[in-house]
Every structure is written in C-alpha cells, then in structure tokens.
CSV table of C-alpha atoms and ligand atoms in Angstrom, one decimal:
chain,number,residue,atom,x,y,z
A,508,MET,CA,0.2,0.4,-0.1
A,509,THR,CA,1.5,3.5,-1.1
A,510,THR,CA,-0.6,5.6,1.5
A,511,ALA,CA,-1.5,4.8,5.0
A,512,PRO,CA,-5.0,3.3,5.2
A,513,THR,CA,-7.2,5.9,6.4
A,514,ILE,CA,-10.7,3.9,6.3
A,515,ALA,CA,-11.2,0.6,8.5
A,516,TYR,CA,-13.8,-1.6,7.1
A,517,PHE,CA,-15.4,-4.0,9.9
A,518,SER,CA,-17.2,-7.7,8.6
A,519,MET,CA,-18.2,-10.7,10.3
A,520,GLU,CA,-17.8,-12.2,7.2
A,521,ILE,CA,-15.8,-12.1,3.8
A,522,GLY,CA,-15.8,-13.9,0.9
A,523,LEU,CA,-11.9,-13.7,-0.7
A,524,GLU,CA,-11.7,-17.0,-2.1
A,525,PRO,CA,-14.1,-20.2,-2.6
A,526,SER,CA,-12.0,-22.1,-0.8
A,527,ILE,CA,-11.3,-19.9,2.5
A,528,PRO,CA,-14.7,-20.6,4.3
A,529,THR,CA,-15.0,-17.0,5.6
A,530,TYR,CA,-18.6,-16.3,4.3
A,531,SER,CA,-21.8,-17.4,4.0
A,532,GLY,CA,-23.3,-15.8,1.1
A,533,GLY,CA,-25.1,-12.5,0.2
A,534,LEU,CA,-23.4,-10.4,2.9
A,535,GLY,CA,-19.4,-11.8,2.9
A,536,MET,CA,-19.6,-11.4,-0.9
A,537,LEU,CA,-20.3,-8.5,-1.0
A,538,ALA,CA,-17.6,-7.6,1.8
A,539,GLY,CA,-15.3,-9.5,-0.8
A,540,ASP,CA,-16.5,-7.6,-4.1
A,541,THR,CA,-16.2,-4.3,-2.1
A,542,ILE,CA,-12.6,-5.2,-1.4
A,543,ARG,CA,-11.8,-6.4,-4.6
A,544,SER,CA,-12.5,-2.7,-5.8
A,545,ALA,CA,-11.3,-0.7,-2.8
A,546,ALA,CA,-8.1,-2.5,-4.2
A,547,ASP,CA,-8.5,-1.5,-8.0
A,548,MET,CA,-9.2,1.7,-6.7
A,549,GLY,CA,-6.0,2.3,-4.6
A,550,LEU,CA,-8.4,3.5,-1.7
A,551,PRO,CA,-6.6,3.8,1.4
A,552,GLU,CA,-8.2,1.3,3.1
A,553,VAL,CA,-7.9,-1.9,5.7
A,554,VAL,CA,-10.3,-4.7,7.0
A,555,VAL,CA,-11.1,-6.7,9.6
A,556,SER,CA,-13.0,-9.9,9.8
A,557,LEU,CA,-12.5,-13.3,11.7
A,558,LEU,CA,-10.6,-16.3,10.8
A,559,HIS,CA,-13.4,-18.5,10.9
A,560,ARG,CA,-10.8,-21.5,11.1
A,561,LYS,CA,-13.8,-24.1,10.9
A,562,GLY,CA,-15.9,-22.5,8.2
A,563,TYR,CA,-19.3,-21.8,8.5
A,564,PHE,CA,-21.4,-25.1,9.2
A,565,HIS,CA,-22.5,-27.8,6.3
A,566,GLN,CA,-25.9,-28.0,7.2
A,567,ARG,CA,-27.3,-31.7,6.4
A,568,ILE,CA,-30.5,-33.7,6.9
A,569,ASP,CA,-29.8,-37.5,7.0
A,570,GLU,CA,-32.7,-39.9,6.3
A,571,THR,CA,-33.8,-40.1,9.9
A,572,GLY,CA,-34.3,-36.2,9.5
A,573,TRP,CA,-31.7,-35.4,11.9
A,574,GLN,CA,-29.4,-32.3,11.3
A,575,THR,CA,-26.1,-32.7,11.5
A,576,GLU,CA,-23.1,-30.2,11.1
A,577,GLN,CA,-20.0,-30.8,9.4
A,578,ALA,CA,-16.6,-27.7,9.7
A,579,VAL,CA,-14.7,-27.0,6.9
A,580,GLU,CA,-11.1,-27.6,7.5
A,581,TRP,CA,-9.2,-25.4,5.7
A,582,ALA,CA,-5.1,-24.8,5.7
A,583,VAL,CA,-4.6,-21.5,6.8
A,584,ASN,CA,-1.3,-21.3,6.2
A,585,ASP,CA,-1.2,-21.9,2.5
A,586,TYR,CA,-3.5,-18.6,2.3
A,587,LEU,CA,-2.6,-16.1,4.9
A,588,GLU,CA,0.4,-14.7,6.7
A,589,GLU,CA,0.7,-14.8,10.6
A,590,MET,CA,1.1,-10.8,12.0
A,591,PRO,CA,3.2,-11.0,15.3
A,592,PRO,CA,1.2,-8.9,17.6
A,593,ARG,CA,-0.8,-10.3,19.6
A,594,VAL,CA,-3.7,-8.1,21.9
A,595,ILE,CA,-5.8,-8.7,24.7
A,596,VAL,CA,-9.6,-9.0,24.8
A,597,GLU,CA,-11.3,-9.5,28.6
A,598,ILE,CA,-13.9,-11.9,28.3
A,599,GLU,CA,-15.6,-13.1,31.8
A,600,ASN,CA,-12.4,-11.5,33.2
A,601,ARG,CA,-10.2,-14.3,31.5
A,602,LYS,CA,-7.6,-12.5,29.4
A,603,VAL,CA,-7.7,-14.0,25.8
A,604,GLN,CA,-4.9,-13.6,23.2
A,605,VAL,CA,-5.7,-12.5,20.0
A,606,ARG,CA,-3.6,-12.6,17.0
A,607,ALA,CA,-4.4,-11.4,12.9
A,608,TRP,CA,-3.5,-13.4,10.0
A,609,LYS,CA,-3.2,-11.1,6.9
A,610,TYR,CA,-4.6,-11.9,3.1
A,611,ASN,CA,-3.5,-9.1,0.6
A,612,VAL,CA,-6.4,-8.7,-1.7
A,613,ALA,CA,-4.9,-7.0,-5.1
A,614,GLY,CA,-6.4,-4.5,-6.9
A,615,ALA,CA,-5.9,-4.2,-11.1
A,616,GLY,CA,-3.9,-1.6,-10.5
A,617,GLY,CA,-1.0,-3.3,-8.7
A,618,GLU,CA,-2.5,-1.9,-5.2
A,619,ASN,CA,-3.1,-4.2,-2.2
A,620,VAL,CA,-6.0,-3.6,0.4
A,621,PRO,CA,-4.6,-5.7,3.6
A,622,VAL,CA,-7.4,-8.1,5.2
A,623,TYR,CA,-6.8,-8.9,8.9
A,624,LEU,CA,-8.8,-12.4,10.4
A,625,LEU,CA,-8.3,-12.5,14.2
A,626,ASP,CA,-7.7,-16.0,15.7
A,627,THR,CA,-8.0,-16.6,19.4
A,628,ASP,CA,-7.3,-20.5,18.9
A,629,ILE,CA,-3.6,-19.8,20.3
A,630,GLU,CA,-1.9,-22.0,23.1
A,631,GLY,CA,-2.4,-20.5,26.3
A,632,ASN,CA,-6.0,-19.6,26.1
A,633,ALA,CA,-8.9,-21.1,27.9
A,634,PRO,CA,-10.5,-24.1,25.7
A,635,TYR,CA,-13.9,-22.1,25.6
A,636,ASP,CA,-12.0,-19.2,24.2
A,637,ARG,CA,-9.9,-21.0,21.4
A,638,THR,CA,-13.0,-21.9,19.7
A,639,LEU,CA,-14.1,-18.3,19.7
A,640,THR,CA,-13.1,-18.1,15.6
A,641,HIS,CA,-13.7,-21.2,14.9
A,642,TYR,CA,-17.3,-21.0,13.4
A,643,LEU,CA,-19.4,-18.0,11.5
A,644,TYR,CA,-22.5,-17.8,13.0
A,645,GLY,CA,-22.3,-21.2,15.1
A,646,GLY,CA,-23.0,-21.6,18.9
A,647,ASP,CA,-25.3,-20.0,21.0
A,648,ASP,CA,-25.9,-16.2,22.0
A,649,LYS,CA,-22.5,-16.1,24.3
A,650,TYR,CA,-20.3,-17.6,22.0
A,651,ARG,CA,-22.2,-14.7,19.8
A,652,LEU,CA,-21.7,-11.9,21.6
A,653,CYS,CA,-18.2,-13.3,22.6
A,654,GLN,CA,-17.2,-13.3,18.8
A,655,GLU,CA,-18.8,-9.7,18.1
A,656,MET,CA,-16.2,-8.6,21.4
A,657,ILE,CA,-13.3,-10.0,19.0
A,658,LEU,CA,-13.9,-8.3,16.3
A,659,GLY,CA,-14.9,-5.1,17.1
A,660,ILE,CA,-13.2,-4.4,20.6
A,661,GLY,CA,-10.4,-6.7,19.7
A,662,GLY,CA,-10.3,-5.9,16.4
A,663,ILE,CA,-9.7,-1.8,16.8
A,664,ARG,CA,-6.6,-3.1,19.2
A,665,MET,CA,-5.0,-5.4,16.9
A,666,LEU,CA,-5.2,-2.3,14.3
A,667,ARG,CA,-3.1,0.0,16.6
A,668,ALA,CA,-0.6,-2.9,17.3
A,669,LEU,CA,-0.1,-3.2,13.3
A,670,GLY,CA,0.5,0.5,13.4
A,671,CYS,CA,-2.7,1.6,12.1
A,672,HIS,CA,-3.5,4.8,14.4
A,673,ASP,CA,-4.7,7.5,11.7
A,674,LEU,CA,-7.5,5.9,10.4
A,675,ASN,CA,-10.4,8.6,10.2
A,676,ARG,CA,-13.7,6.5,8.8
A,677,TYR,CA,-14.5,2.8,10.9
A,678,HIS,CA,-17.5,1.4,8.3
A,679,MET,CA,-19.2,-1.0,9.8
A,680,ASN,CA,-20.3,-3.9,7.5
A,681,GLU,CA,-23.8,-4.8,9.4
A,682,GLY,CA,-24.2,-4.3,13.3
A,683,HIS,CA,-22.2,-7.5,14.3
A,684,ALA,CA,-18.9,-4.9,14.5
A,685,SER,CA,-20.6,-2.4,16.5
A,686,LEU,CA,-18.7,-3.1,19.7
A,687,LEU,CA,-16.1,-1.5,18.1
A,688,VAL,CA,-17.8,1.8,19.0
A,689,LEU,CA,-17.3,0.8,22.9
A,690,GLU,CA,-13.9,0.6,22.0
A,691,LEU,CA,-13.4,4.1,20.5
A,692,LEU,CA,-15.2,5.3,23.1
A,693,THR,CA,-12.8,4.0,25.7
A,694,GLU,CA,-9.8,5.4,23.9
A,695,CYS,CA,-11.4,9.0,23.9
A,696,ARG,CA,-12.3,8.5,27.4
A,697,THR,CA,-8.5,7.7,28.6
A,698,ALA,CA,-7.1,9.8,25.8
A,699,ARG,CA,-8.6,12.9,28.4
A,700,GLY,CA,-7.4,11.1,31.7
A,701,ASN,CA,-8.0,7.9,33.5
A,702,GLY,CA,-11.6,7.6,35.2
A,703,ALA,CA,-12.9,10.1,33.3
A,704,GLN,CA,-16.6,9.3,32.2
A,705,ILE,CA,-17.8,9.2,28.4
A,706,GLY,CA,-18.6,12.7,27.7
A,707,LYS,CA,-21.1,13.8,24.5
A,708,GLU,CA,-17.6,15.2,23.1
A,709,ASP,CA,-16.8,11.2,23.1
A,710,ILE,CA,-19.7,10.4,21.4
A,711,ASN,CA,-19.4,13.3,18.8
A,712,ALA,CA,-15.8,12.3,18.2
A,713,VAL,CA,-16.6,8.8,17.5
A,714,ARG,CA,-20.0,9.8,15.6
A,715,ARG,CA,-17.8,11.3,13.0
A,716,GLN,CA,-15.6,8.8,13.0
A,717,CYS,CA,-18.4,6.1,12.3
A,718,VAL,CA,-20.5,4.7,9.0
A,719,PHE,CA,-22.8,1.9,9.6
A,720,THR,CA,-24.8,-0.3,6.4
A,721,THR,CA,-27.4,-2.4,7.6
A,722,HIS,CA,-28.4,-5.2,5.3
A,723,THR,CA,-31.5,-6.9,6.7
A,724,PRO,CA,-35.0,-5.5,6.9
A,725,VAL,CA,-36.0,-8.5,8.9
A,726,PRO,CA,-35.7,-7.9,12.9
A,727,ALA,CA,-34.5,-11.1,13.8
A,728,GLY,CA,-31.4,-10.3,12.0
A,729,HIS,CA,-30.4,-7.6,14.4
A,730,ASP,CA,-28.3,-8.8,17.3
A,731,GLN,CA,-29.6,-8.3,20.7
A,732,PHE,CA,-28.1,-9.6,24.0
A,733,ASN,CA,-30.2,-9.9,27.2
A,734,LEU,CA,-28.1,-7.4,29.7
A,735,ASP,CA,-27.1,-10.3,32.4
A,736,LEU,CA,-25.8,-11.8,29.5
A,737,VAL,CA,-23.8,-8.9,28.5
A,738,HIS,CA,-22.0,-8.1,32.3
A,739,GLN,CA,-21.3,-11.7,33.0
A,740,VAL,CA,-19.6,-11.7,29.0
A,741,PHE,CA,-17.8,-7.6,29.7
A,742,GLY,CA,-16.8,-8.7,33.4
A,743,ARG,CA,-15.0,-5.9,35.2
A,744,ALA,CA,-13.8,-4.4,31.7
A,745,ASN,CA,-17.3,-3.5,30.8
A,746,PRO,CA,-17.0,-0.2,28.4
A,747,MET,CA,-20.7,0.8,28.6
A,748,GLN,CA,-19.9,1.2,32.8
A,749,GLY,CA,-22.4,3.8,34.0
A,750,HIS,CA,-23.8,4.7,30.6
A,751,GLU,CA,-25.7,1.7,29.8
A,752,GLN,CA,-29.3,3.7,29.4
A,753,GLU,CA,-27.3,5.4,26.0
A,754,PHE,CA,-26.6,2.2,24.5
A,755,CYS,CA,-29.3,-0.3,25.7
A,756,CYS,CA,-32.6,-0.5,24.4
A,757,GLU,CA,-35.9,-2.4,26.6
A,758,GLY,CA,-33.1,-4.4,28.4
A,759,LEU,CA,-31.0,-5.5,25.7
A,760,LEU,CA,-28.3,-4.6,24.4
A,761,ASN,CA,-28.9,-4.4,20.6
A,762,LEU,CA,-25.7,-4.0,18.4
A,763,THR,CA,-28.0,-1.9,15.6
A,764,TYR,CA,-29.1,0.2,17.9
A,765,LEU,CA,-25.3,0.7,19.0
A,766,ALA,CA,-24.3,1.2,15.3
A,767,LEU,CA,-27.3,3.8,14.4
A,768,GLU,CA,-26.4,5.6,17.3
A,769,SER,CA,-23.1,6.3,16.9
A,770,SER,CA,-22.8,6.8,13.5
A,771,HIS,CA,-22.5,9.6,11.2
A,772,PHE,CA,-23.8,8.1,8.3
A,773,VAL,CA,-26.5,5.1,8.2
A,774,ASN,CA,-27.7,3.9,4.9
A,775,GLY,CA,-29.6,0.7,3.1
A,776,VAL,CA,-28.6,-1.4,0.3
A,777,SER,CA,-31.4,-0.1,-2.3
A,778,LYS,CA,-33.7,2.7,-2.5
A,779,GLU,CA,-36.6,0.3,-1.4
A,780,HIS,CA,-34.1,-1.1,1.5
A,781,ARG,CA,-33.8,2.7,2.7
A,782,GLU,CA,-37.8,3.0,2.9
A,783,VAL,CA,-38.3,-0.3,4.6
A,784,SER,CA,-34.9,0.6,7.1
A,785,GLN,CA,-36.4,4.4,7.5
A,786,GLN,CA,-39.4,3.0,8.8
A,787,MET,CA,-38.0,0.4,11.3
A,788,PHE,CA,-35.4,3.0,12.7
A,789,ALA,CA,-37.7,6.1,12.4
A,790,GLY,CA,-35.5,8.9,14.5
A,791,TYR,CA,-32.6,8.0,12.8
A,792,ARG,CA,-31.9,9.3,9.4
A,793,ILE,CA,-31.3,6.5,6.9
A,794,GLU,CA,-29.5,6.9,3.7
A,795,SER,CA,-29.4,4.8,0.6
A,796,VAL,CA,-26.3,3.2,-1.2
A,797,THR,CA,-27.0,0.9,-3.6
A,798,ASN,CA,-24.8,-2.5,-3.7
A,799,GLY,CA,-23.1,-3.5,-6.7
A,800,ILE,CA,-20.4,-6.3,-7.5
A,801,HIS,CA,-17.0,-6.9,-9.0
A,802,VAL,CA,-17.6,-7.1,-12.3
A,803,ALA,CA,-14.0,-8.3,-12.8
A,804,THR,CA,-14.9,-11.5,-10.6
A,805,TRP,CA,-18.5,-12.4,-11.8
A,806,ALA,CA,-17.9,-11.4,-15.7
A,807,SER,CA,-17.1,-14.6,-17.0
A,808,LYS,CA,-13.6,-15.1,-19.3
A,809,HIS,CA,-15.4,-15.1,-22.7
A,810,MET,CA,-17.2,-11.8,-21.5
A,811,GLN,CA,-14.5,-10.7,-20.1
A,812,GLU,CA,-11.9,-11.3,-23.1
A,813,LEU,CA,-14.9,-9.3,-25.2
A,814,PHE,CA,-14.8,-6.2,-23.2
A,815,ASP,CA,-11.3,-6.0,-23.1
A,816,HIS,CA,-11.3,-5.8,-26.7
A,817,TYR,CA,-14.0,-3.8,-27.5
A,818,ILE,CA,-14.1,-1.3,-23.9
A,819,PRO,CA,-10.0,-1.4,-22.8
A,820,GLY,CA,-9.7,0.5,-19.7
A,821,TRP,CA,-13.4,-1.7,-17.9
A,822,ARG,CA,-11.6,-3.3,-15.5
A,823,GLU,CA,-10.6,0.5,-14.0
A,824,ASP,CA,-13.7,2.1,-15.0
A,825,ASN,CA,-16.3,0.4,-15.1
A,826,ALA,CA,-18.9,2.9,-15.9
A,827,SER,CA,-17.8,2.5,-19.8
A,828,LEU,CA,-19.2,-0.8,-20.1
A,829,ARG,CA,-22.3,1.5,-21.6
A,830,SER,CA,-20.3,0.8,-24.7
A,831,ALA,CA,-21.4,-2.8,-24.6
A,832,LEU,CA,-24.3,-1.2,-26.6
A,833,SER,CA,-21.7,-1.0,-29.7
A,834,ILE,CA,-20.4,-4.8,-29.0
A,835,PRO,CA,-21.7,-7.0,-32.4
A,836,ARG,CA,-24.7,-9.0,-31.8
A,837,ALA,CA,-23.0,-12.0,-32.9
A,838,GLU,CA,-20.1,-11.9,-30.7
A,839,ILE,CA,-22.1,-11.0,-27.6
A,840,TRP,CA,-24.0,-14.3,-28.5
A,841,GLN,CA,-20.9,-16.1,-28.7
A,842,ALA,CA,-19.5,-15.5,-25.9
A,843,HIS,CA,-22.9,-16.6,-24.2
A,844,GLN,CA,-22.8,-19.7,-25.9
A,845,ALA,CA,-19.6,-20.3,-24.7
A,846,ALA,CA,-19.9,-19.4,-21.0
A,847,LYS,CA,-23.6,-21.2,-21.3
A,848,LYS,CA,-21.6,-24.7,-22.7
A,849,GLU,CA,-19.4,-24.3,-19.6
A,850,LEU,CA,-21.8,-24.1,-17.3
A,851,LEU,CA,-23.6,-26.9,-18.8
A,852,GLU,CA,-26.4,-27.4,-16.3
A,853,SER,CA,-26.1,-22.7,-12.6
A,854,GLY,CA,-26.4,-21.9,-17.4
A,855,SER,CA,-28.8,-19.4,-17.6
A,856,ASP,CA,-30.3,-17.1,-20.3
A,857,LEU,CA,-32.5,-15.4,-18.3
A,858,TRP,CA,-32.4,-14.7,-14.3
A,859,LEU,CA,-35.4,-16.1,-12.5
A,860,ASN,CA,-35.8,-14.3,-9.3
A,861,THR,CA,-38.9,-14.8,-6.7
A,862,PRO,CA,-38.2,-12.4,-3.7
A,863,GLN,CA,-40.9,-12.0,-1.4
A,864,PRO,CA,-40.8,-8.2,-1.2
A,865,PRO,CA,-39.7,-6.1,1.0
A,866,LEU,CA,-37.0,-8.8,2.1
A,867,GLU,CA,-34.4,-8.6,-0.7
A,868,ALA,CA,-32.8,-5.9,0.4
A,869,SER,CA,-31.0,-5.5,-2.2
A,870,GLY,CA,-29.9,-8.8,-3.9
A,871,THR,CA,-26.6,-9.0,-5.7
A,872,SER,CA,-27.1,-12.3,-7.9
A,873,GLY,CA,-29.2,-10.6,-10.8
A,874,MET,CA,-26.0,-8.6,-11.1
A,875,LYS,CA,-24.0,-11.0,-11.5
A,876,ALA,CA,-26.1,-12.0,-14.3
A,877,ALA,CA,-26.3,-8.8,-15.8
A,878,ALA,CA,-22.5,-8.4,-16.0
A,879,ASN,CA,-22.4,-11.9,-18.2
A,880,GLY,CA,-25.2,-10.4,-20.7
A,881,VAL,CA,-28.4,-12.3,-19.1
A,882,PRO,CA,-31.1,-10.6,-18.3
A,883,SER,CA,-33.4,-10.9,-15.3
A,884,PHE,CA,-37.0,-11.6,-15.0
A,885,SER,CA,-37.6,-11.0,-11.0
A,886,ILE,CA,-40.0,-9.7,-8.8
A,887,LEU,CA,-39.7,-5.9,-8.5
A,888,ASP,CA,-37.7,-6.0,-4.9
A,889,GLY,CA,-34.4,-4.9,-3.7
A,890,TRP,CA,-32.2,-3.6,-6.5
A,891,TRP,CA,-34.4,-5.0,-10.0
A,892,ILE,CA,-37.0,-1.9,-9.0
A,893,GLU,CA,-33.7,0.3,-9.8
A,894,GLY,CA,-32.3,-1.6,-12.5
A,895,CYS,CA,-34.9,-3.2,-14.3
A,896,ILE,CA,-36.6,-1.0,-17.2
A,897,GLU,CA,-39.1,-3.3,-18.9
A,898,GLY,CA,-38.3,-5.1,-22.0
A,899,ILE,CA,-35.1,-3.2,-22.3
A,900,THR,CA,-32.8,-4.6,-19.7
A,901,GLY,CA,-34.9,-7.6,-18.6
A,902,TRP,CA,-38.5,-8.2,-17.3
A,903,ALA,CA,-40.8,-7.4,-14.1
A,904,VAL,CA,-42.9,-10.3,-12.7
A,905,GLY,CA,-45.8,-8.2,-11.8
A,906,ASP,CA,-46.6,-5.1,-12.1
A,907,SER,CA,-43.7,-2.8,-14.0
A,908,ASN,CA,-45.2,0.4,-12.8
A,909,HIS,CA,-43.4,0.3,-9.5
A,910,ASN,CA,-40.7,2.7,-10.4
A,911,ASN,CA,-43.5,5.5,-11.1
A,912,SER,CA,-46.0,4.6,-7.9
A,913,LYS,CA,-45.3,7.4,-5.1
A,914,SER,CA,-47.3,5.0,-2.7
A,915,LYS,CA,-45.7,4.4,0.9
A,916,GLU,CA,-47.6,1.3,1.2
A,917,ALA,CA,-45.7,-1.8,1.4
A,918,PRO,CA,-47.1,-4.0,-1.8
A,919,VAL,CA,-49.1,-6.6,-1.9
A,920,GLN,CA,-48.3,-10.0,-1.8
A,921,ASP,CA,-49.9,-12.4,-4.4
A,922,ASN,CA,-48.0,-15.4,-4.7
A,923,ALA,CA,-50.6,-16.9,-7.3
A,924,LEU,CA,-50.9,-13.7,-9.2
A,925,ASP,CA,-47.4,-13.5,-9.3
A,926,ALA,CA,-47.1,-17.1,-10.6
A,927,GLN,CA,-49.8,-16.4,-13.4
A,928,HIS,CA,-48.1,-13.4,-14.6
A,929,LEU,CA,-45.1,-15.3,-14.9
A,930,TYR,CA,-46.2,-17.6,-17.0
A,931,HIS,CA,-48.0,-15.5,-18.8
A,932,LYS,CA,-45.0,-12.7,-19.7
A,933,LEU,CA,-42.3,-16.3,-20.2
A,934,GLU,CA,-44.5,-18.0,-23.0
A,935,GLU,CA,-46.3,-14.9,-24.6
A,936,ILE,CA,-43.1,-12.3,-24.5
A,937,ILE,CA,-40.1,-13.7,-23.5
A,938,LEU,CA,-39.7,-17.2,-25.2
A,939,PRO,CA,-41.0,-15.7,-28.6
A,940,LEU,CA,-38.3,-13.2,-28.6
A,941,PHE,CA,-36.0,-15.5,-27.5
A,942,TYR,CA,-36.7,-18.3,-30.2
A,943,GLN,CA,-38.6,-16.3,-32.7
A,944,GLN,CA,-36.4,-12.5,-32.6
A,945,GLN,CA,-33.0,-13.5,-31.5
A,946,GLU,CA,-31.3,-10.3,-32.3
A,947,ARG,CA,-33.9,-8.2,-30.2
A,948,TYR,CA,-32.8,-10.6,-27.4
A,949,ILE,CA,-29.6,-9.9,-27.8
A,950,ASP,CA,-30.4,-6.3,-27.6
A,951,VAL,CA,-31.8,-6.6,-24.1
A,952,MET,CA,-28.6,-9.1,-23.5
A,953,ARG,CA,-26.4,-5.9,-24.7
A,954,HIS,CA,-28.5,-3.6,-22.4
A,955,ALA,CA,-28.1,-5.7,-19.3
A,956,ILE,CA,-24.8,-4.9,-20.0
A,957,ALA,CA,-24.7,-1.4,-20.6
A,958,LEU,CA,-27.1,-0.1,-18.7
A,959,ASN,CA,-26.7,-2.6,-15.7
A,960,GLY,CA,-23.6,-3.9,-15.9
A,961,SER,CA,-22.3,-0.5,-16.2
A,962,PHE,CA,-24.0,0.9,-13.2
A,963,PHE,CA,-24.6,-2.1,-10.2
A,964,ASN,CA,-21.2,-2.7,-9.6
A,965,THR,CA,-19.2,-1.9,-6.2
A,966,GLU,CA,-17.0,0.8,-8.1
A,967,ARG,CA,-19.5,2.9,-8.5
A,968,MET,CA,-20.8,1.6,-4.9
A,969,LEU,CA,-17.4,2.8,-3.2
A,970,ASN,CA,-17.8,5.7,-4.9
A,971,GLN,CA,-20.6,7.0,-3.3
A,972,TYR,CA,-19.6,5.7,0.2
A,973,VAL,CA,-16.3,8.2,-0.4
A,974,THR,CA,-18.1,10.9,-1.6
A,975,LYS,CA,-21.2,10.6,1.1
A,976,ALA,CA,-19.6,9.0,3.8
A,977,TYR,CA,-15.9,8.5,4.3
A,978,PHE,CA,-14.7,12.0,3.1
A,979,LYS,CA,-17.7,13.8,4.5
B,275,PLP,C1,-23.6,-13.2,-5.1
B,275,PLP,C2,-23.8,-14.6,-4.1
B,275,PLP,C3,-24.6,-14.9,-3.0
B,275,PLP,C4,-25.8,-13.4,-2.8
B,275,PLP,O1,-26.9,-13.7,-4.0
B,275,PLP,P1,-28.3,-12.7,-3.7
B,275,PLP,O2,-29.1,-12.6,-4.6
B,275,PLP,O3,-27.9,-11.0,-3.1
B,275,PLP,O4,-28.9,-13.5,-2.3
B,275,PLP,C5,-25.2,-15.4,-2.0
B,275,PLP,N1,-24.1,-16.7,-2.3
B,275,PLP,C6,-22.8,-16.8,-3.4
B,275,PLP,C7,-21.8,-17.6,-3.1
B,275,PLP,C8,-23.5,-15.6,-4.4
B,275,PLP,O5,-22.0,-15.3,-5.2
C-alpha cells in the first residue's frame, strides 16, 4: 500500500476466495467484492474480520431427519501470513489473546488492501476461548457475543498494534461489528485522563468517524443480547460502565441500535431498502447506497475477453461498460454460448428471481447475471426496482409500474397472481423473443451489460461511499 490506510472496514464475514470458508452468502460476497474494488481504486483501506478456522456450518439432514453440522477444515497457512502482534480482550474476566492473519487483496492497478482475520486459537487461551474464532454464525448467544467482542474490540486493538493509528473512518458492514464503537469511546475517554466518564464530546467524536450499513429488513437479523449475559461476558472490563441507558434499549444491548446511535452516516442497500429501514428505525436518518458487484470477478472469461477487446479500460472504469451497446450482437451471443456451455447445467439465458417483497434488501446475483449479458426476470424488489427497464434490461414479474408509484404502502404480495403473471409473460413475451426474434433478445442482453453492468458494480458503490460517507 502506497498510502497509510484511513478507512477501516469491519465485517463478520468476507468472501475472499471460494476455498476460504469465511463467508456464508450475500453479505460476505458483498464485503469481498467491495474490497476487490477498493484495491482496484487504490483506496487507503484496511479490513478486519474473523478467521473462521472451521468455516461456516454445512448443515445436512440425514435420512432420519436428524440435522448434522460439518466443519470445513482449511489450511490457514496456505493462504495467510501470521502477523507478530498479540492483543488481549477480556472476556468473563479472562484474558483472551488474539492474533491476526493477513490476506492481501491485489487491485487491477497493483495496489493492495490488507485483510486481517482475527484468531483466538492460541496456546495459553482457555479451551472455550480457543473456539471463539472457529465457526461463522455457530453457537449460542454467548458465543456470538464473545465473537463480536473479538471482532469489534479486539479488531480496534489489533489495528493499533499493527500501527494503524490515523484511521478516520470505521465502516461497520452490518451491526455485528458495532462493539468497535465501545472501544473507540474507551480510547477517547482514556485520552482525556484515566477514570473520566464518557462525555458528549466523546460520543460526537466517535460519531464523526463511524459509518454503518444495514443489510436486512428482518428484525430477527439484528443481534441483541440480554443484559445479564452482557454483564457476565464483559465482566469487570465493562466498557459501558455507567452509560447503559445510552446504549441499551428495553433491557437489551442491541448492536444495530448501538451502530445507529454512533454513526454519522447510515445507509440501506437499495432505494427500496432505505424506505423499509427508515420505517424500522424511525428517528435516524437513513440514506441509500445500492449494492454492486465486482465485475471482473463475476463476468465470465469469455465476456471479459470481449470487454477487453471492445471496451479497453473497463476494469478500472466500470462505467465504460455502457459502450457494450456497440459490441456486435453475434459476438455477445458467441461469448454467452461459450460461457453457458462451460457451465453445462447454475448456465442461464434468463435470471429468474422471486423474492418476497420487501425482504430482498438489495440482491446481487441478478447483477452478476447482468455483467454476463443475462437479463433478469424478477419480482420487483431490492435492486431490481432500480435496474428494471421493462423489455430493455429485462422483465418484471408482476406490476412493472412500481418505479412510478409514489405510494408508501407495502406492496401486496399475491403469490398465485405472480405465478400467473410469470408464466404469461414467459410464454407470450420472453420465449417468442428468445426463439423468434433473437436479435431483439440480444439487444436486451446488451442493455443488461450497458445499463446495469456499468452501474450495479462495487466501483460505483464505493465512489458513493467515498463522497457521501468516507470523506465527508
Ligand atoms: C452473489 C452471491 C450470493 C448473494 O446472492 P443474492 O442474490 O444477493 O441473494 C450468495 N452466495 C454466493 C456464493 C454468491 O456469489
């Protein structure tokens, strides 16, 4: 890295490589894509997550209906470099040692973003503490709270130990990381002299530095912990001492609430998700930054070759994919057929997605399809409300006038009606186009790349974070 990092990105999961099981799905993939774009853009960023030495539980249901969970073992040393520092986090009055492993994300222009994965499986730690960085989303409330202490509190301490003192933005990717706020407050308080209480000026100073992205419209997706458990786990090192009213609500420590209270910029992940989140978190100002994908990761090699030929520079400037409209139809079709042949059976001419509104906060798989010239045919929810231009970039299942509707009321879900619309549109409009007017179908494919690939990417997304949240 040529510049000292100024932005720290914290995420409970991150998709770095398919063989590193430190992610479970969309949230982790988004974190990975975000960091790949940050590296391409040469943003001065550093990332903190947990090691997840045994990965994300693979759940299997056996013939008797019994659920079993399998750990995924992976060779940490093959991918990561151990860092020298050790930091301590106190859990239940035990001193838990934490170390970090480094993974470098290399950008298209040669710049790197370091990712530090925290690990407590160290000789000398108590047996329970050694398991704390084993499983992504495994275990009970106590295990989760301990993990979140390692991520938030241990993460800040590790960054300091690694020499990152001048960070000026802390981006919490979902509420799991928000205990970092308590460590930043402790730092502010101790800088003013031992024993000082947390003051308004500390809270304001922390708020200026923190950015929070919420990802789920499902209330159960927001971590909250009973105060008895919190007292037990925090022990005598309780960083909230004397200030629980400020951070707790209804007798619970709610990590989403903590993040909302402590951030100067809060956003949902699509325009629609902003509306839903604004209703869930009335009293806070919620903005929107629609998610994207890292195009060079998700475009097939055949499409990449085509882009390299017709749109040189697209890797550093995703917006230039708008020129896909001038790629000859025959070559788009050829590249698509070659990619489809390789994928054999997951190969798709049309991306069908049927979420239950408003639960698809953004959705990114349809963006990955678009970058490959595959149009979406989806229920209007999440990003597709912004990305769908009927018959141009793809098709809506159901009412395609959603964009023009000024109604604040939740859309009425009628699965039977949606199914009827879906088969009708598929049979009457989409299939005839695909089989009988191939040139027009390929035009939709070109628009999927040119209008949606050029916009629904993490480069555009990060540029919005930079101007709206990081450097403001
Ligand atoms: C993109 C991706 C997801 C997320 O897809 P959504 O449409 O956002 O639900 C989940 N898992 C993997 C492996 C992905 O690549």
